Amino acid sequence: HLKPLLMCSQELEKAGLLNKTKIAEGGRKLRKNWSPSWVVLVGNSLVFFKDPKSHTPSTWKPGNSRPESSVDLRGAQLHWANELSSKKNVFKLRTVTGNEFLLQSETDSLIKEWYSTIQNVIERLDRE
Ligand code: I3P
């Protein structure tokens, strides 16, 4: 039976290391605090884990560590936001609840992949 396999491949879409800072909570501006985060795109959510050293791609499994926070991508908005930082390759993710995050990578190809993967999920949810 193929169904469990298909469900797995749909659920864990992407995982990797990005620099992250939250810049707003419920529409209220926060002070930036950049830190590396292990970011996992599972289903409709972007999930953030602390301590990325212990979550290398080969050993990470959903369930063996506790997420720091997670973001529901339904109704979220994604924009390139290089004007919001002195760093390069920055995009902003805004949730329906008014939480805003900046995500960044020094690697151009990597950040482009993340941007389009997250955008695809948002567009899929918009069509539902
Ligand atoms: C912030 C820190 C951030 C920087 C931010 C500074 O200072 O240097 O890295 O954001 O710039 O205010 P502090 O550590 O004293 O809070 P970027 O790295 O994204 O530029 P900003 O205030 O212009 O956003």
Short mmCIF file of N, CA, C and O and ligand atoms in Angstrom, two decimals:
data_model
loop_
_atom_site.label_atom_id
_atom_site.label_comp_id
_atom_site.label_asym_id
_atom_site.label_seq_id
_atom_site.Cartn_x
_atom_site.Cartn_y
_atom_site.Cartn_z
N HIS A 1 0.84 -1.20 0.00
CA HIS A 1 0.00 0.00 0.00
C HIS A 1 0.88 1.25 0.00
O HIS A 1 1.77 1.40 0.82
N LEU A 2 0.64 2.20 -0.91
CA LEU A 2 1.53 3.35 -1.08
C LEU A 2 1.21 4.55 -0.20
O LEU A 2 2.02 5.44 -0.06
N LYS A 3 0.04 4.54 0.42
CA LYS A 3 -0.41 5.78 1.07
C LYS A 3 0.54 6.33 2.15
O LYS A 3 0.86 7.52 2.13
N PRO A 4 1.06 5.48 3.06
CA PRO A 4 1.96 6.02 4.09
C PRO A 4 3.19 6.70 3.49
O PRO A 4 3.61 7.75 3.94
N LEU A 5 3.76 6.10 2.44
CA LEU A 5 4.93 6.68 1.77
C LEU A 5 4.62 8.05 1.21
O LEU A 5 5.38 9.01 1.38
N LEU A 6 3.49 8.15 0.52
CA LEU A 6 3.11 9.43 -0.07
C LEU A 6 2.91 10.49 1.01
O LEU A 6 3.32 11.62 0.87
N MET A 7 2.30 10.07 2.12
CA MET A 7 2.07 11.02 3.21
C MET A 7 3.39 11.53 3.76
O MET A 7 3.55 12.71 3.98
N CYS A 8 4.37 10.63 3.93
CA CYS A 8 5.67 11.04 4.43
C CYS A 8 6.32 12.05 3.50
O CYS A 8 6.80 13.09 3.93
N SER A 9 6.31 11.77 2.19
CA SER A 9 7.02 12.64 1.27
C SER A 9 6.34 14.00 1.17
O SER A 9 6.98 15.00 0.89
N GLN A 10 5.03 14.06 1.43
CA GLN A 10 4.35 15.35 1.42
C GLN A 10 4.64 16.13 2.69
O GLN A 10 4.67 17.35 2.68
N GLU A 11 4.80 15.41 3.78
CA GLU A 11 4.87 16.12 5.05
C GLU A 11 6.22 16.80 5.30
O GLU A 11 6.27 17.96 5.60
N LEU A 12 7.31 16.06 5.16
CA LEU A 12 8.63 16.66 5.40
C LEU A 12 9.16 17.20 4.08
O LEU A 12 9.72 16.47 3.28
N GLU A 13 8.95 18.51 3.85
CA GLU A 13 9.29 19.06 2.55
C GLU A 13 10.74 19.51 2.47
O GLU A 13 11.37 19.43 1.43
N LYS A 14 11.25 20.03 3.60
CA LYS A 14 12.58 20.63 3.55
C LYS A 14 13.09 20.85 4.96
O LYS A 14 12.32 21.15 5.86
N ALA A 15 14.41 20.74 5.14
CA ALA A 15 15.01 21.02 6.44
C ALA A 15 16.40 21.59 6.21
O ALA A 15 17.09 21.19 5.27
N GLY A 16 16.80 22.53 7.05
CA GLY A 16 18.13 23.09 6.91
C GLY A 16 18.41 24.20 7.89
O GLY A 16 17.55 24.59 8.67
N LEU A 17 19.65 24.68 7.82
CA LEU A 17 20.12 25.69 8.76
C LEU A 17 19.99 27.09 8.15
O LEU A 17 20.51 27.34 7.06
N LEU A 18 19.27 27.98 8.84
CA LEU A 18 19.16 29.38 8.41
C LEU A 18 19.39 30.28 9.61
O LEU A 18 19.20 29.86 10.76
N ASN A 19 19.77 31.52 9.34
CA ASN A 19 19.79 32.52 10.41
C ASN A 19 18.39 33.08 10.54
O ASN A 19 17.72 33.34 9.53
N LYS A 20 17.97 33.26 11.78
CA LYS A 20 16.58 33.67 12.02
C LYS A 20 16.53 34.76 13.08
O LYS A 20 17.27 34.73 14.06
N THR A 21 15.63 35.72 12.87
CA THR A 21 15.26 36.61 13.96
C THR A 21 13.79 36.94 13.86
O THR A 21 13.25 37.09 12.76
N LYS A 22 13.14 37.02 15.01
CA LYS A 22 11.75 37.45 15.04
C LYS A 22 11.76 38.96 15.15
O LYS A 22 12.54 39.51 15.94
N ILE A 23 10.97 39.65 14.33
CA ILE A 23 10.99 41.12 14.40
C ILE A 23 9.66 41.71 14.84
O ILE A 23 9.57 42.91 15.10
N ALA A 24 8.60 40.89 14.90
CA ALA A 24 7.32 41.38 15.42
C ALA A 24 6.52 40.24 16.00
O ALA A 24 6.61 39.09 15.54
N GLU A 25 5.78 40.55 17.03
CA GLU A 25 4.90 39.59 17.71
C GLU A 25 3.52 40.21 17.80
O GLU A 25 3.35 41.26 18.45
N GLY A 26 2.56 39.62 17.12
CA GLY A 26 1.21 40.18 17.12
C GLY A 26 1.15 41.62 16.64
O GLY A 26 0.38 42.42 17.15
N GLY A 27 2.03 41.94 15.65
CA GLY A 27 2.05 43.30 15.11
C GLY A 27 2.93 44.26 15.89
O GLY A 27 3.21 45.36 15.43
N ARG A 28 3.40 43.83 17.06
CA ARG A 28 4.25 44.71 17.89
C ARG A 28 5.72 44.43 17.58
O ARG A 28 6.16 43.30 17.60
N LYS A 29 6.44 45.50 17.29
CA LYS A 29 7.84 45.38 16.86
C LYS A 29 8.72 44.84 17.99
O LYS A 29 8.57 45.22 19.14
N LEU A 30 9.63 43.94 17.65
CA LEU A 30 10.58 43.39 18.62
C LEU A 30 12.00 43.80 18.23
O LEU A 30 12.28 44.05 17.05
N ARG A 31 12.89 43.79 19.21
CA ARG A 31 14.31 44.00 18.92
C ARG A 31 14.87 42.75 18.24
O ARG A 31 14.60 41.63 18.66
N LYS A 32 15.67 42.99 17.21
CA LYS A 32 16.27 41.86 16.48
C LYS A 32 17.22 41.06 17.36
O LYS A 32 17.95 41.63 18.16
N ASN A 33 17.22 39.77 17.16
CA ASN A 33 18.17 38.91 17.86
C ASN A 33 18.48 37.72 16.94
O ASN A 33 17.87 36.66 17.05
N TRP A 34 19.40 37.92 16.01
CA TRP A 34 19.72 36.88 15.03
C TRP A 34 20.36 35.68 15.70
O TRP A 34 21.24 35.83 16.55
N SER A 35 19.92 34.48 15.31
CA SER A 35 20.65 33.28 15.74
C SER A 35 20.41 32.16 14.73
O SER A 35 19.38 32.14 14.04
N PRO A 36 21.37 31.24 14.65
CA PRO A 36 21.17 30.12 13.73
C PRO A 36 20.03 29.23 14.21
O PRO A 36 19.88 29.01 15.41
N SER A 37 19.25 28.76 13.28
CA SER A 37 18.10 27.93 13.64
C SER A 37 17.98 26.78 12.64
O SER A 37 18.21 26.95 11.44
N TRP A 38 17.65 25.62 13.16
CA TRP A 38 17.37 24.48 12.29
C TRP A 38 15.90 24.59 11.89
O TRP A 38 15.02 24.55 12.75
N VAL A 39 15.66 24.80 10.60
CA VAL A 39 14.32 25.11 10.11
C VAL A 39 13.78 23.90 9.35
O VAL A 39 14.47 23.35 8.49
N VAL A 40 12.56 23.50 9.69
CA VAL A 40 11.96 22.33 9.06
C VAL A 40 10.58 22.71 8.53
O VAL A 40 9.76 23.27 9.25
N LEU A 41 10.36 22.41 7.25
CA LEU A 41 9.05 22.65 6.65
C LEU A 41 8.30 21.32 6.62
O LEU A 41 8.69 20.39 5.91
N VAL A 42 7.28 21.23 7.46
CA VAL A 42 6.49 19.99 7.57
C VAL A 42 5.03 20.34 7.36
O VAL A 42 4.46 21.10 8.15
N GLY A 43 4.42 19.77 6.32
CA GLY A 43 3.01 20.05 6.07
C GLY A 43 2.78 21.53 5.89
O GLY A 43 3.41 22.16 5.03
N ASN A 44 1.90 22.11 6.71
CA ASN A 44 1.55 23.53 6.59
C ASN A 44 2.36 24.41 7.53
O ASN A 44 2.03 25.58 7.69
N SER A 45 3.38 23.85 8.16
CA SER A 45 4.09 24.60 9.19
C SER A 45 5.59 24.69 8.94
O SER A 45 6.21 23.76 8.41
N LEU A 46 6.13 25.82 9.36
CA LEU A 46 7.57 25.99 9.42
C LEU A 46 7.94 25.86 10.89
O LEU A 46 7.41 26.58 11.73
N VAL A 47 8.81 24.91 11.21
CA VAL A 47 9.13 24.61 12.60
C VAL A 47 10.59 24.96 12.86
O VAL A 47 11.47 24.62 12.06
N PHE A 48 10.85 25.65 13.97
CA PHE A 48 12.20 26.10 14.30
C PHE A 48 12.74 25.31 15.49
O PHE A 48 12.05 25.15 16.49
N PHE A 49 14.00 24.87 15.35
CA PHE A 49 14.67 24.16 16.44
C PHE A 49 15.93 24.91 16.84
O PHE A 49 16.64 25.45 16.01
N LYS A 50 16.19 24.92 18.14
CA LYS A 50 17.43 25.49 18.67
C LYS A 50 18.56 24.50 18.48
O LYS A 50 18.35 23.36 18.08
N ASP A 51 19.76 24.93 18.85
CA ASP A 51 20.93 24.05 18.87
C ASP A 51 21.10 23.27 17.57
O ASP A 51 21.00 22.04 17.56
N PRO A 52 21.30 23.97 16.47
CA PRO A 52 21.39 23.29 15.18
C PRO A 52 22.51 22.27 15.09
O PRO A 52 22.44 21.36 14.28
N LYS A 53 23.54 22.38 15.95
CA LYS A 53 24.66 21.42 15.88
C LYS A 53 24.20 19.97 16.07
O LYS A 53 24.77 19.05 15.52
N SER A 54 23.15 19.81 16.90
CA SER A 54 22.69 18.44 17.15
C SER A 54 21.64 17.97 16.14
O SER A 54 21.10 16.89 16.27
N HIS A 55 21.36 18.79 15.14
CA HIS A 55 20.33 18.41 14.16
C HIS A 55 20.88 18.45 12.74
O HIS A 55 20.44 19.21 11.91
N THR A 56 21.89 17.66 12.49
CA THR A 56 22.42 17.61 11.12
C THR A 56 21.42 16.86 10.24
O THR A 56 20.64 16.05 10.74
N PRO A 57 21.42 17.13 8.95
CA PRO A 57 20.41 16.53 8.08
C PRO A 57 20.35 15.00 8.18
O PRO A 57 19.28 14.41 8.09
N SER A 58 21.52 14.35 8.40
CA SER A 58 21.52 12.89 8.39
C SER A 58 20.88 12.29 9.65
O SER A 58 20.40 11.16 9.63
N THR A 59 20.90 13.04 10.77
CA THR A 59 20.40 12.45 12.01
C THR A 59 19.06 13.01 12.46
O THR A 59 18.44 12.47 13.35
N TRP A 60 18.62 14.13 11.83
CA TRP A 60 17.39 14.74 12.32
C TRP A 60 16.18 13.87 12.01
O TRP A 60 16.02 13.36 10.91
N LYS A 61 15.33 13.69 13.02
CA LYS A 61 14.04 13.01 12.81
C LYS A 61 12.97 13.81 13.52
O LYS A 61 13.19 14.29 14.61
N PRO A 62 11.80 13.93 12.88
CA PRO A 62 10.74 14.62 13.59
C PRO A 62 10.44 13.83 14.85
O PRO A 62 10.41 12.61 14.82
N GLY A 63 10.26 14.50 15.96
CA GLY A 63 9.90 13.77 17.17
C GLY A 63 11.03 13.53 18.14
O GLY A 63 10.78 13.27 19.29
N ASN A 64 12.30 13.59 17.70
CA ASN A 64 13.38 13.33 18.65
C ASN A 64 13.90 14.61 19.32
O ASN A 64 14.85 14.57 20.07
N SER A 65 13.27 15.74 19.02
CA SER A 65 13.67 16.97 19.69
C SER A 65 12.48 17.92 19.73
O SER A 65 11.57 17.82 18.92
N ARG A 66 12.53 18.84 20.69
CA ARG A 66 11.39 19.71 20.91
C ARG A 66 11.57 21.02 20.14
O ARG A 66 12.59 21.68 20.28
N PRO A 67 10.58 21.40 19.33
CA PRO A 67 10.72 22.65 18.60
C PRO A 67 10.73 23.87 19.53
O PRO A 67 10.10 23.87 20.57
N GLU A 68 11.47 24.88 19.10
CA GLU A 68 11.48 26.16 19.80
C GLU A 68 10.18 26.90 19.54
O GLU A 68 9.59 27.48 20.44
N SER A 69 9.76 26.88 18.28
CA SER A 69 8.50 27.52 17.90
C SER A 69 8.08 27.01 16.53
O SER A 69 8.88 26.38 15.83
N SER A 70 6.84 27.31 16.15
CA SER A 70 6.43 26.94 14.80
C SER A 70 5.47 27.98 14.25
O SER A 70 4.86 28.73 15.01
N VAL A 71 5.41 28.02 12.94
CA VAL A 71 4.66 29.04 12.23
C VAL A 71 3.67 28.37 11.29
O VAL A 71 4.05 27.52 10.50
N ASP A 72 2.40 28.76 11.40
CA ASP A 72 1.38 28.26 10.48
C ASP A 72 1.45 29.09 9.19
O ASP A 72 1.32 30.31 9.22
N LEU A 73 1.67 28.40 8.08
CA LEU A 73 1.86 29.11 6.82
C LEU A 73 0.55 29.51 6.13
O LEU A 73 0.57 30.22 5.13
N ARG A 74 -0.57 29.05 6.66
CA ARG A 74 -1.85 29.40 6.02
C ARG A 74 -2.11 30.90 6.14
O ARG A 74 -2.12 31.45 7.24
N GLY A 75 -2.25 31.57 5.00
CA GLY A 75 -2.50 33.02 5.00
C GLY A 75 -1.26 33.86 5.22
O GLY A 75 -1.34 35.08 5.31
N ALA A 76 -0.10 33.20 5.32
CA ALA A 76 1.15 33.94 5.56
C ALA A 76 1.59 34.68 4.30
O ALA A 76 1.13 34.38 3.19
N GLN A 77 2.46 35.67 4.51
CA GLN A 77 3.00 36.44 3.38
C GLN A 77 4.52 36.38 3.40
O GLN A 77 5.14 36.47 4.47
N LEU A 78 5.08 36.26 2.21
CA LEU A 78 6.53 36.13 2.07
C LEU A 78 7.03 37.22 1.14
O LEU A 78 6.46 37.43 0.06
N HIS A 79 8.09 37.92 1.56
CA HIS A 79 8.67 38.99 0.74
C HIS A 79 10.18 39.01 0.90
O HIS A 79 10.67 38.87 2.03
N TRP A 80 10.90 39.25 -0.18
CA TRP A 80 12.33 39.57 -0.04
C TRP A 80 12.43 40.87 0.73
O TRP A 80 11.61 41.77 0.53
N ALA A 81 13.39 40.96 1.63
CA ALA A 81 13.43 42.11 2.54
C ALA A 81 14.86 42.55 2.81
O ALA A 81 15.25 42.76 3.96
N ASN A 82 15.65 42.70 1.76
CA ASN A 82 17.05 43.09 1.99
C ASN A 82 17.16 44.49 2.58
O ASN A 82 18.16 44.82 3.20
N GLU A 83 16.10 45.29 2.41
CA GLU A 83 16.13 46.65 2.99
C GLU A 83 15.96 46.62 4.51
O GLU A 83 16.19 47.63 5.18
N LEU A 84 15.57 45.48 5.06
CA LEU A 84 15.34 45.38 6.51
C LEU A 84 16.57 44.90 7.28
O LEU A 84 16.51 44.69 8.49
N SER A 85 17.68 44.72 6.57
CA SER A 85 18.87 44.19 7.24
C SER A 85 20.14 44.61 6.52
O SER A 85 20.11 44.88 5.31
N SER A 86 21.24 44.64 7.25
CA SER A 86 22.54 44.84 6.61
C SER A 86 23.06 43.54 6.01
O SER A 86 24.03 43.54 5.27
N LYS A 87 22.41 42.40 6.36
CA LYS A 87 22.82 41.12 5.81
C LYS A 87 22.26 40.94 4.40
O LYS A 87 21.27 41.57 4.04
N LYS A 88 22.90 40.05 3.63
CA LYS A 88 22.36 39.75 2.30
C LYS A 88 21.40 38.56 2.38
O LYS A 88 21.36 37.85 3.39
N ASN A 89 20.61 38.37 1.32
CA ASN A 89 19.74 37.18 1.21
C ASN A 89 18.75 37.06 2.37
O ASN A 89 18.69 36.04 3.06
N VAL A 90 17.97 38.11 2.59
CA VAL A 90 17.01 38.13 3.70
C VAL A 90 15.59 38.15 3.15
O VAL A 90 15.28 38.91 2.24
N PHE A 91 14.76 37.26 3.68
CA PHE A 91 13.33 37.43 3.39
C PHE A 91 12.52 37.49 4.68
O PHE A 91 12.98 37.07 5.75
N LYS A 92 11.33 38.09 4.55
CA LYS A 92 10.45 38.27 5.69
C LYS A 92 9.22 37.40 5.54
O LYS A 92 8.61 37.35 4.47
N LEU A 93 8.88 36.72 6.61
CA LEU A 93 7.67 35.90 6.65
C LEU A 93 6.74 36.51 7.68
O LEU A 93 7.13 36.73 8.83
N ARG A 94 5.51 36.82 7.24
CA ARG A 94 4.53 37.40 8.16
C ARG A 94 3.34 36.47 8.27
O ARG A 94 2.76 36.05 7.26
N THR A 95 2.97 36.10 9.49
CA THR A 95 1.84 35.19 9.70
C THR A 95 0.54 35.99 9.81
O THR A 95 0.57 37.21 10.02
N VAL A 96 -0.59 35.29 9.70
CA VAL A 96 -1.88 35.98 9.85
C VAL A 96 -2.03 36.62 11.23
O VAL A 96 -2.76 37.60 11.39
N THR A 97 -1.32 36.08 12.22
CA THR A 97 -1.43 36.61 13.58
C THR A 97 -0.50 37.81 13.81
O THR A 97 -0.42 38.33 14.93
N GLY A 98 0.21 38.23 12.77
CA GLY A 98 1.06 39.41 12.90
C GLY A 98 2.42 39.14 13.51
O GLY A 98 3.08 40.05 14.01
N ASN A 99 2.86 37.88 13.45
CA ASN A 99 4.24 37.58 13.83
C ASN A 99 5.12 37.70 12.58
O ASN A 99 4.73 37.20 11.51
N GLU A 100 6.26 38.34 12.74
CA GLU A 100 7.14 38.53 11.59
C GLU A 100 8.54 38.00 11.90
O GLU A 100 9.09 38.25 12.97
N PHE A 101 9.07 37.27 10.94
CA PHE A 101 10.39 36.68 11.05
C PHE A 101 11.24 37.08 9.86
O PHE A 101 10.71 37.16 8.74
N LEU A 102 12.52 37.30 10.10
CA LEU A 102 13.47 37.40 9.00
C LEU A 102 14.27 36.11 8.96
O LEU A 102 14.69 35.60 10.01
N LEU A 103 14.47 35.59 7.76
CA LEU A 103 15.31 34.40 7.57
C LEU A 103 16.40 34.75 6.57
O LEU A 103 16.15 35.47 5.60
N GLN A 104 17.60 34.22 6.82
CA GLN A 104 18.76 34.64 6.03
C GLN A 104 19.75 33.49 5.87
O GLN A 104 19.90 32.66 6.77
N SER A 105 20.42 33.48 4.72
CA SER A 105 21.54 32.55 4.51
C SER A 105 22.61 33.26 3.70
O SER A 105 22.30 34.09 2.84
N GLU A 106 23.86 32.96 3.95
CA GLU A 106 24.95 33.49 3.12
C GLU A 106 24.96 32.86 1.74
O GLU A 106 25.56 33.38 0.81
N THR A 107 24.30 31.71 1.60
CA THR A 107 24.33 30.96 0.34
C THR A 107 23.12 31.30 -0.53
O THR A 107 21.97 30.99 -0.18
N ASP A 108 23.38 31.98 -1.67
CA ASP A 108 22.30 32.48 -2.53
C ASP A 108 21.33 31.37 -2.95
O ASP A 108 20.11 31.53 -2.86
N SER A 109 21.90 30.24 -3.42
CA SER A 109 21.05 29.18 -3.97
C SER A 109 20.14 28.60 -2.88
O SER A 109 18.96 28.30 -3.11
N LEU A 110 20.70 28.49 -1.69
CA LEU A 110 19.96 27.93 -0.56
C LEU A 110 18.76 28.80 -0.17
O LEU A 110 17.65 28.32 0.02
N ILE A 111 18.98 30.11 -0.09
CA ILE A 111 17.90 30.99 0.34
C ILE A 111 16.81 31.06 -0.75
O ILE A 111 15.62 31.11 -0.45
N LYS A 112 17.23 31.00 -2.01
CA LYS A 112 16.25 30.99 -3.11
C LYS A 112 15.38 29.75 -3.06
O LYS A 112 14.17 29.80 -3.30
N GLU A 113 16.00 28.61 -2.76
CA GLU A 113 15.25 27.36 -2.62
C GLU A 113 14.22 27.45 -1.50
O GLU A 113 13.08 27.02 -1.66
N TRP A 114 14.66 27.99 -0.35
CA TRP A 114 13.74 28.13 0.78
C TRP A 114 12.59 29.05 0.41
O TRP A 114 11.43 28.76 0.72
N TYR A 115 12.93 30.17 -0.23
CA TYR A 115 11.89 31.14 -0.60
C TYR A 115 10.84 30.48 -1.48
O TYR A 115 9.65 30.57 -1.21
N SER A 116 11.29 29.80 -2.53
CA SER A 116 10.29 29.25 -3.46
C SER A 116 9.54 28.06 -2.84
O SER A 116 8.34 27.89 -3.10
N THR A 117 10.19 27.29 -1.99
CA THR A 117 9.49 26.17 -1.35
C THR A 117 8.39 26.68 -0.42
O THR A 117 7.26 26.19 -0.44
N ILE A 118 8.73 27.70 0.41
CA ILE A 118 7.73 28.26 1.32
C ILE A 118 6.61 28.93 0.53
O ILE A 118 5.42 28.76 0.83
N GLN A 119 6.99 29.67 -0.52
CA GLN A 119 5.98 30.36 -1.35
C GLN A 119 5.02 29.34 -1.97
O GLN A 119 3.81 29.58 -2.02
N ASN A 120 5.54 28.21 -2.43
CA ASN A 120 4.68 27.17 -3.01
C ASN A 120 3.68 26.64 -2.00
O ASN A 120 2.51 26.41 -2.34
N VAL A 121 4.12 26.46 -0.76
CA VAL A 121 3.21 25.97 0.28
C VAL A 121 2.12 27.02 0.55
O VAL A 121 0.93 26.69 0.62
N ILE A 122 2.53 28.29 0.66
CA ILE A 122 1.55 29.36 0.91
C ILE A 122 0.52 29.41 -0.22
O ILE A 122 -0.69 29.50 0.03
N GLU A 123 0.98 29.30 -1.47
CA GLU A 123 0.06 29.36 -2.61
C GLU A 123 -0.86 28.14 -2.64
O GLU A 123 -2.04 28.26 -2.96
N ARG A 124 -0.32 26.98 -2.29
CA ARG A 124 -1.16 25.78 -2.23
C ARG A 124 -2.26 25.97 -1.19
O ARG A 124 -3.42 25.65 -1.43
N LEU A 125 -1.91 26.52 -0.01
CA LEU A 125 -2.90 26.72 1.04
C LEU A 125 -3.92 27.79 0.64
O LEU A 125 -5.10 27.68 0.99
N ASP A 126 -3.48 28.81 -0.11
CA ASP A 126 -4.40 29.86 -0.58
C ASP A 126 -5.47 29.28 -1.51
O ASP A 126 -6.58 29.78 -1.55
N ARG A 127 -5.08 28.24 -2.26
CA ARG A 127 -6.04 27.64 -3.23
C ARG A 127 -7.02 26.70 -2.56
O ARG A 127 -8.04 26.36 -3.16
N GLU A 128 -6.72 26.25 -1.36
CA GLU A 128 -7.58 25.26 -0.69
C GLU A 128 -8.92 25.86 -0.26
O GLU A 128 -8.98 27.02 0.13
C1 I3P B 1 21.29 45.11 16.13
C2 I3P B 1 22.17 43.99 15.57
C3 I3P B 1 21.50 43.37 14.36
C4 I3P B 1 21.16 44.41 13.31
C5 I3P B 1 20.32 45.55 13.89
C6 I3P B 1 20.98 46.17 15.10
O1 I3P B 1 21.96 45.71 17.21
O2 I3P B 1 23.40 44.51 15.17
O3 I3P B 1 22.36 42.37 13.82
O4 I3P B 1 20.43 43.82 12.30
O5 I3P B 1 20.13 46.50 12.88
O6 I3P B 1 20.10 47.13 15.67
P1 I3P B 1 21.84 45.14 18.73
O7 I3P B 1 22.59 43.86 18.78
O8 I3P B 1 22.46 46.21 19.54
O9 I3P B 1 20.37 44.95 19.00
P2 I3P B 1 20.99 43.29 10.90
O10 I3P B 1 22.12 42.36 11.19
O11 I3P B 1 19.83 42.60 10.27
O12 I3P B 1 21.40 44.50 10.11
P3 I3P B 1 18.78 47.33 12.63
O13 I3P B 1 18.46 48.03 13.91
O14 I3P B 1 19.16 48.26 11.51
O15 I3P B 1 17.73 46.37 12.22
#
